[in-house]
């Protein structure tokens, strides 16, 4: 991604790989050509400012976003993790095509930064609680298939898994808990076998 | 400075949330704007945040006098018309201006030397706020003191409103050289560094004719703040960088300036006067964003450099009446 919290995701992925005792290779993508040359098994779309990501990701110099969306549609088996702004892009790609995670999402829906919060979440995907960090976070307005909700904050959906694409409105990369990053790496291994 | 975090209860304004907000700005450009219309131009150019203020630093410099927090109506108008985060400036040590900015819903408060300092002894006690703060620094000691006081993000001070990048480079190089120094001198050497860094918290004692035994600062006792300074410095020497997102600011006016600072290891760029004092603000804004995002690709930085018209007129640092970088300590 051209802008956003890349480094904390890289740290979380490295930590997750270490916990799983696996070797992984991480590529930072800035242009469509970076995606083609790295041929990844899994994708992370980090948090940041979704307006900035859309603008510069669609810029002729980069063309990263159209390439990413096309790759995700062509590789439905490969896992994708989108956090915060990344979840917005998955639910609402605004490229004329179908959404990549079928849920309606509202940008910056809890208020301003002073309303940002942390709270305990329940995740059926991990089968345990998870420390949720919400920063100017988006909010799922509607999730058509409730079976796809895999993370809850009391009675509200905050994580949706649509086939292999996981959209989280919070920031697992800031929590020190690598559960979702481990899930991503394990899914990528299964697909690749 | 890893602190235990309690997730059992819903919480606001924790260090994790404040520093996390700054992390989301990584790789981006934050632009000074003085009207809602300028805020739109900044947002459409790909800015990650806007800094709402009445006058850009170049105009503050030209008009002289006391520079204060902007009028709440202006900040409100910009907040209401922008979808990206809005930052605003409070004077150094002016807790009350900061409280007003927090009340207005500003996403991050810049305790800024561009405004006239309000407190000659102490900066704002930033840990008492829910809103996160960004502060300026010219060297490692300043950065460590601000982080120990609760700053969630740092920026080099540079010399605002000059269009001259030399001070921003000076501050970035000093901070990174002093970080390297802290890594080579062992824990005893770092204890010495902490002692030197602590001196600035005793400014009030130096100005009194009496031998003040004052031990309290707005941030706790001298011992508490020393422990905090020491723990911040230990973490820095361990990770080899500041523990918070660090942007470059003060004098950046061209795409090449932005790329230069990114190559020096900065996490992003503040542009103050550089955009709206240039001949073509829309193109300058887009070009600086492009160069910041692709700073490692010389062909794109070249393309960005060709997009702009006349940059803002620049000033030699030696000819300045007011050196804003000398405000704060």
Short mmCIF file of C-alpha atoms in Angstrom, two decimals:
data_model
loop_
_atom_site.label_atom_id
_atom_site.label_comp_id
_atom_site.label_asym_id
_atom_site.label_seq_id
_atom_site.Cartn_x
_atom_site.Cartn_y
_atom_site.Cartn_z
CA UNK A 1 0.00 0.00 0.00
CA UNK A 2 1.15 3.53 -0.70
CA UNK A 3 0.14 4.87 2.68
CA UNK A 4 -0.77 3.33 6.00
CA UNK A 5 0.48 1.36 8.96
CA UNK A 6 2.68 -1.03 6.99
CA UNK A 7 5.44 -1.55 9.51
CA UNK A 8 3.31 -2.81 12.39
CA UNK A 9 1.77 -5.40 10.03
CA UNK A 10 5.22 -6.51 8.91
CA UNK A 11 6.25 -6.92 12.56
CA UNK A 12 3.05 -8.83 13.34
CA UNK A 13 3.53 -11.14 10.31
CA UNK A 14 7.12 -11.88 11.29
CA UNK A 15 6.06 -12.62 14.84
CA UNK A 16 3.23 -14.87 13.62
CA UNK A 17 5.60 -16.78 11.32
CA UNK A 18 7.99 -17.26 14.21
CA UNK A 19 5.17 -18.60 16.41
CA UNK A 20 4.20 -21.03 13.63
CA UNK A 21 7.83 -21.89 12.97
CA UNK A 22 7.46 -21.03 9.30
CA UNK A 23 9.51 -18.91 6.94
CA UNK A 24 7.71 -16.19 5.07
CA UNK A 25 8.71 -13.52 2.59
CA UNK A 26 7.10 -10.08 2.82
CA UNK A 27 6.84 -7.64 -0.09
CA UNK A 28 5.69 -4.04 0.20
CA UNK A 29 3.53 -3.13 -2.77
CA UNK A 30 3.46 0.39 -4.18
CA UNK A 31 2.81 -0.18 -7.87
CA UNK A 32 0.90 -2.76 -9.89
CA UNK A 33 4.25 -4.08 -11.16
CA UNK A 34 5.28 -4.86 -7.54
CA UNK A 35 2.26 -7.16 -7.28
CA UNK A 36 3.02 -8.98 -10.54
CA UNK A 37 6.70 -9.44 -9.71
CA UNK A 38 6.10 -10.74 -6.18
CA UNK A 39 3.23 -13.20 -6.96
CA UNK A 40 2.05 -13.41 -3.32
CA UNK A 41 0.13 -16.22 -1.61
CA UNK A 42 -1.70 -13.87 0.75
CA UNK A 43 -2.42 -10.16 0.99
CA UNK A 44 -2.67 -7.67 3.85
CA UNK A 45 -4.40 -4.35 3.23
CA UNK A 46 -3.40 -2.18 6.20
CA UNK A 47 -5.10 0.66 8.02
CA UNK A 48 -4.46 4.25 7.04
CA UNK A 49 -6.56 6.87 5.31
CA UNK A 50 -8.86 5.15 2.81
CA UNK A 51 -9.33 8.38 0.82
CA UNK A 52 -5.55 8.71 0.41
CA UNK A 53 -5.21 5.02 -0.49
CA UNK A 54 -7.93 5.28 -3.14
CA UNK A 55 -6.58 8.47 -4.69
CA UNK A 56 -2.97 7.46 -4.96
CA UNK A 57 -3.70 3.76 -5.49
CA UNK A 58 -5.72 4.64 -8.61
CA UNK A 59 -3.17 7.17 -9.85
CA UNK A 60 -1.72 6.23 -13.28
CA UNK A 61 1.77 6.14 -11.70
CA UNK A 62 0.78 3.39 -9.28
CA UNK A 63 -2.30 1.53 -10.54
CA UNK A 64 -1.91 -0.62 -7.43
CA UNK A 65 -5.56 -0.70 -6.36
CA UNK A 66 -7.08 -1.91 -9.66
CA UNK A 67 -4.35 -4.56 -9.83
CA UNK A 68 -5.01 -5.65 -6.23
CA UNK A 69 -8.77 -5.92 -6.74
CA UNK A 70 -8.29 -7.91 -9.96
CA UNK A 71 -5.82 -10.24 -8.23
CA UNK A 72 -8.23 -10.84 -5.34
CA UNK A 73 -11.09 -11.65 -7.77
CA UNK A 74 -8.89 -13.99 -9.83
CA UNK A 75 -7.47 -15.80 -6.79
CA UNK A 76 -10.49 -16.56 -4.58
CA UNK A 77 -8.58 -19.28 -2.71
CA UNK A 78 -5.80 -16.98 -1.50
CA UNK A 79 -6.46 -15.35 1.88
CA UNK A 80 -6.72 -11.57 2.29
CA UNK A 81 -6.68 -9.60 5.55
CA UNK A 82 -8.04 -6.05 5.47
CA UNK A 83 -7.90 -3.97 8.66
CA UNK A 84 -9.80 -0.70 9.20
CA UNK A 85 -9.21 1.24 5.95
CA UNK A 86 -8.32 -2.13 4.37
CA UNK A 87 -11.74 -3.48 5.41
CA UNK A 88 -13.39 -0.44 3.79
CA UNK A 89 -11.60 -1.17 0.51
CA UNK A 90 -12.68 -4.84 0.61
CA UNK A 91 -16.34 -4.04 1.34
CA UNK A 92 -16.53 -1.06 -0.98
CA UNK A 93 -13.88 -1.25 -3.74
CA UNK A 94 -15.64 1.47 -5.82
CA UNK A 95 -14.25 0.01 -9.03
CA UNK A 96 -17.58 -0.86 -10.64
CA UNK A 97 -17.24 -4.52 -9.62
CA UNK A 98 -18.85 -6.51 -6.81
CA UNK A 99 -17.69 -6.01 -3.26
CA UNK A 100 -14.89 -8.39 -2.21
CA UNK A 101 -16.42 -8.89 1.23
CA UNK A 102 -20.19 -8.71 1.07
CA UNK A 103 -21.05 -6.33 3.87
CA UNK A 104 -22.06 -2.69 3.95
CA UNK A 105 -19.59 -0.51 5.80
CA UNK A 106 -19.65 3.07 7.04
CA UNK A 107 -16.41 5.05 7.19
CA UNK A 108 -15.23 6.66 10.47
CA UNK A 109 -18.54 5.74 12.10
CA UNK A 110 -17.77 5.98 15.81
CA UNK A 111 -16.78 9.67 15.76
CA UNK A 112 -13.47 11.47 15.93
CA UNK A 113 -10.12 10.35 17.40
CA UNK A 114 -11.25 11.18 20.97
CA UNK A 115 -13.94 8.49 20.45
CA UNK A 116 -11.37 5.85 19.43
CA UNK A 117 -11.45 2.97 21.92
CA UNK A 118 -10.10 -0.39 22.98
CA UNK A 119 -12.31 -3.23 24.16
CA UNK A 120 -12.47 -6.99 24.58
CA UNK A 121 -13.79 -8.86 21.51
CA UNK A 122 -15.04 -12.41 20.97
CA UNK A 123 -13.75 -14.26 17.92
CA UNK A 124 -15.32 -17.49 16.67
CA UNK A 125 -12.56 -17.73 14.04
CA UNK A 126 -9.87 -17.94 16.73
CA UNK A 127 -12.17 -19.54 19.30
CA UNK A 128 -11.17 -17.05 21.97
CA UNK A 129 -11.21 -13.42 23.08
CA UNK A 130 -9.15 -10.80 21.32
CA UNK A 131 -7.96 -7.30 22.28
CA UNK A 132 -9.67 -4.87 19.93
CA UNK A 133 -8.17 -1.48 19.07
CA UNK A 134 -10.53 0.81 17.16
CA UNK A 135 -9.04 4.01 15.70
CA UNK A 136 -11.46 6.34 13.89
CA UNK A 137 -12.90 2.98 12.94
CA UNK A 138 -15.49 2.08 10.31
CA UNK A 139 -18.63 0.16 11.25
CA UNK A 140 -20.50 -2.63 9.48
CA UNK A 141 -23.95 -1.28 8.64
CA UNK A 142 -25.31 -4.63 7.43
CA UNK A 143 -23.92 -8.12 6.94
CA UNK A 144 -26.15 -10.16 4.59
CA UNK A 145 -24.92 -13.55 5.79
CA UNK A 146 -24.68 -13.60 9.55
CA UNK A 147 -22.72 -16.89 9.44
CA UNK A 148 -19.82 -14.88 8.08
CA UNK A 149 -19.48 -12.76 11.22
CA UNK A 150 -16.37 -14.08 12.97
CA UNK A 151 -15.57 -11.30 15.46
CA UNK A 152 -18.03 -9.57 17.77
CA UNK A 153 -17.84 -6.60 20.12
CA UNK A 154 -20.66 -7.48 22.56
CA UNK A 155 -23.57 -7.76 20.07
CA UNK A 156 -22.00 -5.90 17.15
CA UNK A 157 -20.17 -7.45 14.18
CA UNK A 158 -16.59 -6.15 13.88
CA UNK A 159 -15.06 -8.93 11.77
CA UNK A 160 -16.52 -10.56 8.62
CA UNK A 161 -15.05 -13.53 6.76
CA UNK A 162 -16.27 -13.90 3.17
CA UNK A 163 -14.74 -17.07 1.72
CA UNK A 164 -11.04 -16.34 2.34
CA UNK A 165 -11.26 -12.60 2.77
CA UNK A 166 -11.27 -11.27 6.29
CA UNK A 167 -12.42 -7.70 6.94
CA UNK A 168 -11.73 -6.36 10.45
CA UNK A 169 -12.79 -2.87 11.54
CA UNK A 170 -10.13 -2.88 14.30
CA UNK A 171 -6.32 -3.14 14.36
CA UNK A 172 -5.02 -6.60 15.32
CA UNK A 173 -1.52 -5.45 14.26
CA UNK A 174 -1.41 -3.00 17.20
CA UNK A 175 -2.56 -5.46 19.86
CA UNK A 176 0.54 -7.62 20.25
CA UNK A 177 -1.70 -10.68 19.58
CA UNK A 178 -0.84 -12.34 16.26
CA UNK A 179 -3.89 -14.64 16.10
CA UNK A 180 -5.33 -13.23 12.87
CA UNK A 181 -1.91 -12.98 11.21
CA UNK A 182 -1.30 -16.65 12.06
CA UNK A 183 -4.68 -17.50 10.52
CA UNK A 184 -3.62 -15.67 7.32
CA UNK A 185 -0.31 -17.49 7.06
CA UNK A 186 -1.89 -20.89 7.78
CA UNK A 187 -4.61 -20.36 5.15
CA UNK A 188 -1.93 -19.35 2.63
CA UNK A 189 0.01 -22.55 3.41
CA UNK A 190 -3.09 -24.72 2.93
CA UNK A 191 -3.86 -23.14 -0.45
CA UNK A 192 -0.30 -23.53 -1.54
CA UNK A 193 0.04 -27.20 -0.73
CA UNK B 1 7.97 1.66 27.70
CA UNK B 2 5.65 -1.29 27.13
CA UNK B 3 2.76 -0.88 29.50
CA UNK B 4 0.24 -3.49 30.46
CA UNK B 5 -3.04 -2.83 28.74
CA UNK B 6 -6.35 -3.74 30.28
CA UNK B 7 -8.89 -4.71 27.66
CA UNK B 8 -11.60 -5.89 30.04
CA UNK B 9 -13.24 -2.47 30.02
CA UNK B 10 -13.85 -0.18 27.10
CA UNK B 11 -11.29 2.64 27.24
CA UNK B 12 -10.54 5.89 25.40
CA UNK B 13 -7.39 8.00 25.16
CA UNK B 14 -4.86 5.28 26.04
CA UNK B 15 -1.24 5.51 24.89
CA UNK B 16 -1.92 2.63 22.48
CA UNK B 17 -4.83 4.50 20.85
CA UNK B 18 -2.88 7.77 20.66
CA UNK B 19 0.26 6.25 19.17
CA UNK B 20 -1.92 4.01 17.01
CA UNK B 21 -3.60 7.06 15.48
CA UNK B 22 -0.17 8.40 14.50
CA UNK B 23 0.77 5.02 12.98
CA UNK B 24 -2.18 5.31 10.58
CA UNK B 25 -0.59 8.51 9.22
CA UNK B 26 2.57 6.62 8.21
CA UNK B 27 3.89 7.37 4.73
CA UNK B 28 1.54 10.31 4.30
CA UNK B 29 1.58 14.08 3.87
CA UNK B 30 -0.11 16.46 6.35
CA UNK B 31 -0.92 19.88 4.92
CA UNK B 32 -1.51 23.29 6.54
CA UNK B 33 -4.82 24.82 5.42
CA UNK B 34 -6.44 28.15 6.35
CA UNK B 35 -9.89 27.73 4.75
CA UNK B 36 -12.40 24.94 4.09
CA UNK B 37 -11.66 25.33 0.40
CA UNK B 38 -7.95 24.70 0.96
CA UNK B 39 -8.86 21.68 3.08
CA UNK B 40 -10.73 20.25 0.07
CA UNK B 41 -7.74 20.83 -2.19
CA UNK B 42 -5.52 19.04 0.34
CA UNK B 43 -7.93 16.10 0.73
CA UNK B 44 -8.34 15.75 -3.05
CA UNK B 45 -4.57 15.76 -3.46
CA UNK B 46 -4.21 12.77 -1.12
CA UNK B 47 -3.27 14.40 2.21
CA UNK B 48 -3.65 12.04 5.21
CA UNK B 49 -4.64 14.92 7.52
CA UNK B 50 -4.97 18.67 7.43
CA UNK B 51 -3.61 21.16 9.95
CA UNK B 52 -6.25 23.86 10.44
CA UNK B 53 -4.89 27.33 11.19
CA UNK B 54 -5.60 31.01 10.54
CA UNK B 55 -2.32 31.84 8.85
CA UNK B 56 0.39 29.63 7.39
CA UNK B 57 3.82 30.02 9.08
CA UNK B 58 5.16 32.27 6.29
CA UNK B 59 2.37 34.78 7.01
CA UNK B 60 2.78 34.45 10.79
CA UNK B 61 6.44 35.25 10.27
CA UNK B 62 5.67 38.23 8.03
CA UNK B 63 3.05 39.77 10.33
CA UNK B 64 4.95 39.33 13.61
CA UNK B 65 3.26 39.82 16.99
CA UNK B 66 1.88 37.09 19.23
CA UNK B 67 0.59 34.06 17.33
CA UNK B 68 -2.16 32.15 19.15
CA UNK B 69 -4.50 29.21 18.63
CA UNK B 70 -6.86 29.71 15.65
CA UNK B 71 -10.46 30.83 16.09
CA UNK B 72 -12.74 27.89 17.05
CA UNK B 73 -15.19 28.72 14.22
CA UNK B 74 -12.47 28.27 11.61
CA UNK B 75 -11.42 24.93 13.08
CA UNK B 76 -15.05 23.81 13.32
CA UNK B 77 -15.73 24.75 9.72
CA UNK B 78 -12.74 22.72 8.52
CA UNK B 79 -13.73 19.74 10.72
CA UNK B 80 -17.24 19.80 9.31
CA UNK B 81 -16.18 19.91 5.66
CA UNK B 82 -13.34 17.37 5.73
CA UNK B 83 -13.49 13.59 5.97
CA UNK B 84 -9.79 13.07 6.81
CA UNK B 85 -8.41 13.82 10.32
CA UNK B 86 -8.02 17.46 11.35
CA UNK B 87 -5.12 18.68 13.49
CA UNK B 88 -4.70 22.14 15.05
CA UNK B 89 -2.00 24.02 16.91
CA UNK B 90 -1.83 25.08 20.56
CA UNK B 91 0.92 27.29 22.00
CA UNK B 92 3.76 25.54 23.85
CA UNK B 93 2.65 25.07 27.46
CA UNK B 94 -0.88 26.39 26.85
CA UNK B 95 -2.99 23.59 28.38
CA UNK B 96 -6.13 25.69 28.04
CA UNK B 97 -5.84 26.14 24.27
CA UNK B 98 -5.25 22.40 24.04
CA UNK B 99 -8.39 21.70 26.08
CA UNK B 100 -10.41 23.89 23.70
CA UNK B 101 -9.00 22.05 20.68
CA UNK B 102 -9.87 18.69 22.26
CA UNK B 103 -13.38 19.98 23.00
CA UNK B 104 -13.75 20.99 19.34
CA UNK B 105 -13.02 17.40 18.27
CA UNK B 106 -9.56 18.00 16.80
CA UNK B 107 -8.02 14.56 16.05
CA UNK B 108 -4.47 15.51 17.03
CA UNK B 109 -3.09 18.60 18.78
CA UNK B 110 0.19 20.11 17.59
CA UNK B 111 2.02 21.77 20.49
CA UNK B 112 3.78 24.10 18.13
CA UNK B 113 6.71 26.51 18.13
CA UNK B 114 5.09 28.22 15.13
CA UNK B 115 2.88 29.92 17.72
CA UNK B 116 4.30 32.10 20.50
CA UNK B 117 5.10 29.95 23.58
CA UNK B 118 2.81 30.47 26.58
CA UNK B 119 4.86 28.82 29.32
CA UNK B 120 8.60 29.55 29.64
CA UNK B 121 9.14 26.54 31.92
CA UNK B 122 6.98 23.61 30.96
CA UNK B 123 5.28 22.06 27.95
CA UNK B 124 1.68 20.79 28.09
CA UNK B 125 1.02 17.78 30.35
CA UNK B 126 -0.10 15.69 27.43
CA UNK B 127 -0.95 12.55 29.39
CA UNK B 128 -3.94 14.39 30.89
CA UNK B 129 -5.66 14.51 27.49
CA UNK B 130 -7.76 12.05 25.50
CA UNK B 131 -6.62 13.59 22.21
CA UNK B 132 -3.11 12.66 21.01
CA UNK B 133 -0.32 15.25 20.61
CA UNK B 134 2.42 15.81 18.07
CA UNK B 135 5.42 17.88 19.16
CA UNK B 136 8.49 19.32 17.45
CA UNK B 137 12.11 18.44 18.19
CA UNK B 138 15.53 19.67 17.11
CA UNK B 139 17.53 16.92 18.81
CA UNK B 140 17.14 13.65 20.70
CA UNK B 141 16.85 15.27 24.14
CA UNK B 142 13.82 17.30 23.06
CA UNK B 143 12.22 14.24 21.46
CA UNK B 144 12.73 12.12 24.59
CA UNK B 145 11.33 14.85 26.88
CA UNK B 146 8.23 15.28 24.73
CA UNK B 147 7.60 11.53 24.50
CA UNK B 148 8.09 11.21 28.28
CA UNK B 149 5.49 13.99 28.69
CA UNK B 150 3.04 11.97 26.58
CA UNK B 151 3.52 13.01 22.93
CA UNK B 152 2.18 10.31 20.57
CA UNK B 153 4.01 11.56 17.50
CA UNK B 154 7.13 13.64 16.80
CA UNK B 155 8.18 15.93 13.99
CA UNK B 156 11.41 17.75 13.31
CA UNK B 157 10.92 21.46 13.92
CA UNK B 158 12.81 22.60 10.87
CA UNK B 159 12.38 26.33 10.34
CA UNK B 160 8.73 26.91 9.47
CA UNK B 161 7.65 29.43 6.86
CA UNK B 162 11.04 29.72 5.16
CA UNK B 163 10.79 27.24 2.30
CA UNK B 164 14.34 26.34 3.37
CA UNK B 165 14.87 22.66 4.14
CA UNK B 166 18.25 23.01 5.84
CA UNK B 167 16.94 23.07 9.43
CA UNK B 168 14.71 20.03 8.86
CA UNK B 169 17.77 18.15 7.60
CA UNK B 170 19.84 19.37 10.56
CA UNK B 171 17.25 18.15 13.06
CA UNK B 172 16.72 14.78 11.37
CA UNK B 173 20.48 14.16 11.21
CA UNK B 174 21.03 15.22 14.81
CA UNK B 175 18.25 12.95 16.11
CA UNK B 176 19.49 9.94 14.17
CA UNK B 177 23.17 10.51 15.08
CA UNK B 178 22.28 10.90 18.74
CA UNK B 179 20.22 7.69 18.61
CA UNK B 180 23.25 5.86 17.19
CA UNK B 181 25.43 7.44 19.89
CA UNK B 182 23.05 6.16 22.59
CA UNK B 183 23.49 2.65 21.19
CA UNK B 184 27.28 2.69 21.43
CA UNK B 185 27.93 4.13 24.91
CA UNK B 186 26.42 1.47 27.16
CA UNK B 187 23.99 1.92 30.02
CA UNK B 188 26.35 4.13 32.04
CA UNK B 189 26.74 6.50 29.10
CA UNK B 190 22.98 6.59 28.72
CA UNK B 191 22.57 7.47 32.39
CA UNK B 192 24.80 10.51 31.68
CA UNK B 193 22.60 11.38 28.69
CA UNK B 194 19.51 11.20 30.92
CA UNK B 195 21.13 13.60 33.41
CA UNK B 196 21.81 16.13 30.63
CA UNK B 197 18.30 15.69 29.22
CA UNK B 198 16.77 16.33 32.67
CA UNK B 199 18.40 19.76 33.05
CA UNK B 200 15.69 21.45 30.97
CA UNK B 201 13.00 20.42 33.45
CA UNK B 202 14.75 22.67 36.03
CA UNK B 203 14.46 25.95 34.11
CA UNK B 204 12.23 27.43 36.80
CA UNK B 205 14.93 26.85 39.42
CA UNK B 206 17.50 28.66 37.29
CA UNK B 207 15.38 31.79 37.02
CA UNK B 208 14.70 32.16 40.71
CA UNK B 209 17.01 34.14 43.03
CA UNK B 210 16.39 31.48 45.67
CA UNK B 211 17.61 27.96 45.77
CA UNK B 212 14.23 26.42 44.97
CA UNK B 213 13.80 22.94 46.26
CA UNK B 214 10.84 22.55 43.89
CA UNK B 215 10.46 18.97 42.96
CA UNK B 216 7.15 19.02 41.16
CA UNK B 217 6.54 19.38 37.45
CA UNK B 218 3.18 19.24 35.65
CA UNK B 219 4.22 15.70 34.70
CA UNK B 220 4.81 14.41 38.25
CA UNK B 221 7.85 14.59 40.50
CA UNK B 222 11.32 15.07 39.03
CA UNK B 223 12.07 11.43 39.97
CA UNK B 224 9.01 10.18 38.12
CA UNK B 225 9.79 12.14 34.98
CA UNK B 226 13.45 11.05 35.17
CA UNK B 227 12.36 7.41 35.32
CA UNK B 228 10.16 8.02 32.28
CA UNK B 229 12.96 9.80 30.36
CA UNK B 230 15.30 6.92 31.18
CA UNK B 231 12.82 4.27 30.04
CA UNK B 232 12.10 6.14 26.77
CA UNK B 233 15.85 6.44 26.04
CA UNK B 234 16.43 2.75 26.83
CA UNK B 235 13.69 1.76 24.39
CA UNK B 236 15.09 4.08 21.69
CA UNK B 237 18.59 2.63 22.01
CA UNK B 238 17.11 -0.86 21.80
CA UNK B 239 14.95 -0.32 18.70
CA UNK B 240 17.25 2.20 17.00
CA UNK B 241 14.57 4.80 16.32
CA UNK B 242 12.02 6.94 18.16
CA UNK B 243 9.20 4.77 19.57
CA UNK B 244 6.56 6.99 17.95
CA UNK B 245 5.84 7.90 14.33
CA UNK B 246 8.23 10.69 13.30
CA UNK B 247 7.49 13.14 10.50
CA UNK B 248 9.61 15.86 9.00
CA UNK B 249 8.41 19.47 9.13
CA UNK B 250 9.60 23.03 8.69
CA UNK B 251 10.76 24.34 5.32
CA UNK B 252 9.70 21.51 3.01
CA UNK B 253 8.44 23.13 -0.19
CA UNK B 254 9.19 20.88 -3.18
CA UNK B 255 8.69 17.20 -4.09
CA UNK B 256 12.48 16.79 -3.96
CA UNK B 257 12.55 18.19 -0.38
CA UNK B 258 9.90 15.65 0.63
CA UNK B 259 11.78 12.73 -0.95
CA UNK B 260 15.03 13.93 0.67
CA UNK B 261 13.45 13.78 4.14
CA UNK B 262 11.84 10.37 3.48
CA UNK B 263 15.28 9.05 2.51
CA UNK B 264 16.53 10.26 5.90
CA UNK B 265 14.19 7.75 7.52
CA UNK B 266 11.26 10.04 8.27
CA UNK B 267 7.83 8.37 8.41
CA UNK B 268 6.04 11.16 6.57
CA UNK B 269 5.93 14.87 5.80
CA UNK B 270 4.26 18.04 7.12
CA UNK B 271 3.98 20.81 4.55
CA UNK B 272 3.08 24.21 5.93
CA UNK B 273 3.48 27.22 3.70
CA UNK B 274 4.99 25.21 0.85
CA UNK B 275 1.71 24.37 -0.84
CA UNK B 276 -0.51 27.41 -0.61
CA UNK B 277 2.37 29.88 -1.05
CA UNK B 278 3.39 28.22 -4.33
CA UNK B 279 2.17 29.43 -7.72
CA UNK B 280 0.01 26.33 -8.30
CA UNK B 281 -1.20 24.82 -4.98
CA UNK B 282 -3.23 21.94 -6.46
CA UNK B 283 -0.35 20.59 -8.52
CA UNK B 284 2.21 21.24 -5.78
CA UNK B 285 0.06 19.32 -3.28
CA UNK B 286 -0.37 16.34 -5.63
CA UNK B 287 3.31 16.36 -6.57
CA UNK B 288 4.51 16.37 -2.96
CA UNK B 289 2.16 13.45 -2.14
CA UNK B 290 3.44 11.54 -5.18
CA UNK B 291 7.10 12.14 -4.28
CA UNK B 292 6.50 11.13 -0.64
CA UNK B 293 4.74 7.88 -1.56
CA UNK B 294 7.32 6.91 -4.19
CA UNK B 295 10.45 8.48 -2.69
CA UNK B 296 12.51 5.39 -3.51
CA UNK B 297 11.73 5.66 -7.23
CA UNK B 298 13.80 8.46 -8.77
CA UNK B 299 11.81 8.45 -12.01
CA UNK B 300 8.56 9.17 -10.15
CA UNK B 301 10.18 11.88 -7.98
CA UNK B 302 11.46 13.44 -11.22
CA UNK B 303 7.99 13.29 -12.71
CA UNK B 304 6.58 14.90 -9.53
CA UNK B 305 9.22 17.66 -9.65
CA UNK B 306 8.16 18.56 -13.19
CA UNK B 307 4.50 18.92 -12.13
CA UNK B 308 4.96 22.06 -10.06
CA UNK B 309 5.21 25.72 -11.06
CA UNK B 310 7.11 28.25 -8.92
CA UNK B 311 7.79 26.97 -5.39
CA UNK B 312 7.22 29.40 -2.51
CA UNK B 313 9.88 32.10 -2.19
CA UNK B 314 12.60 30.94 0.22
CA UNK B 315 14.42 32.67 3.08
CA UNK B 316 18.00 32.30 4.30
CA UNK B 317 18.00 31.09 7.92
CA UNK B 318 20.78 33.58 8.84
CA UNK B 319 18.62 36.59 7.89
CA UNK B 320 15.62 35.67 10.07
CA UNK B 321 14.49 37.92 12.92
CA UNK B 322 12.67 35.08 14.65
CA UNK B 323 14.04 31.54 14.79
CA UNK B 324 10.96 29.44 15.59
CA UNK B 325 13.14 26.35 16.07
CA UNK B 326 14.59 27.99 19.19
CA UNK B 327 11.18 28.07 20.86
CA UNK B 328 10.64 25.15 23.20
CA UNK B 329 13.40 23.09 24.74
#
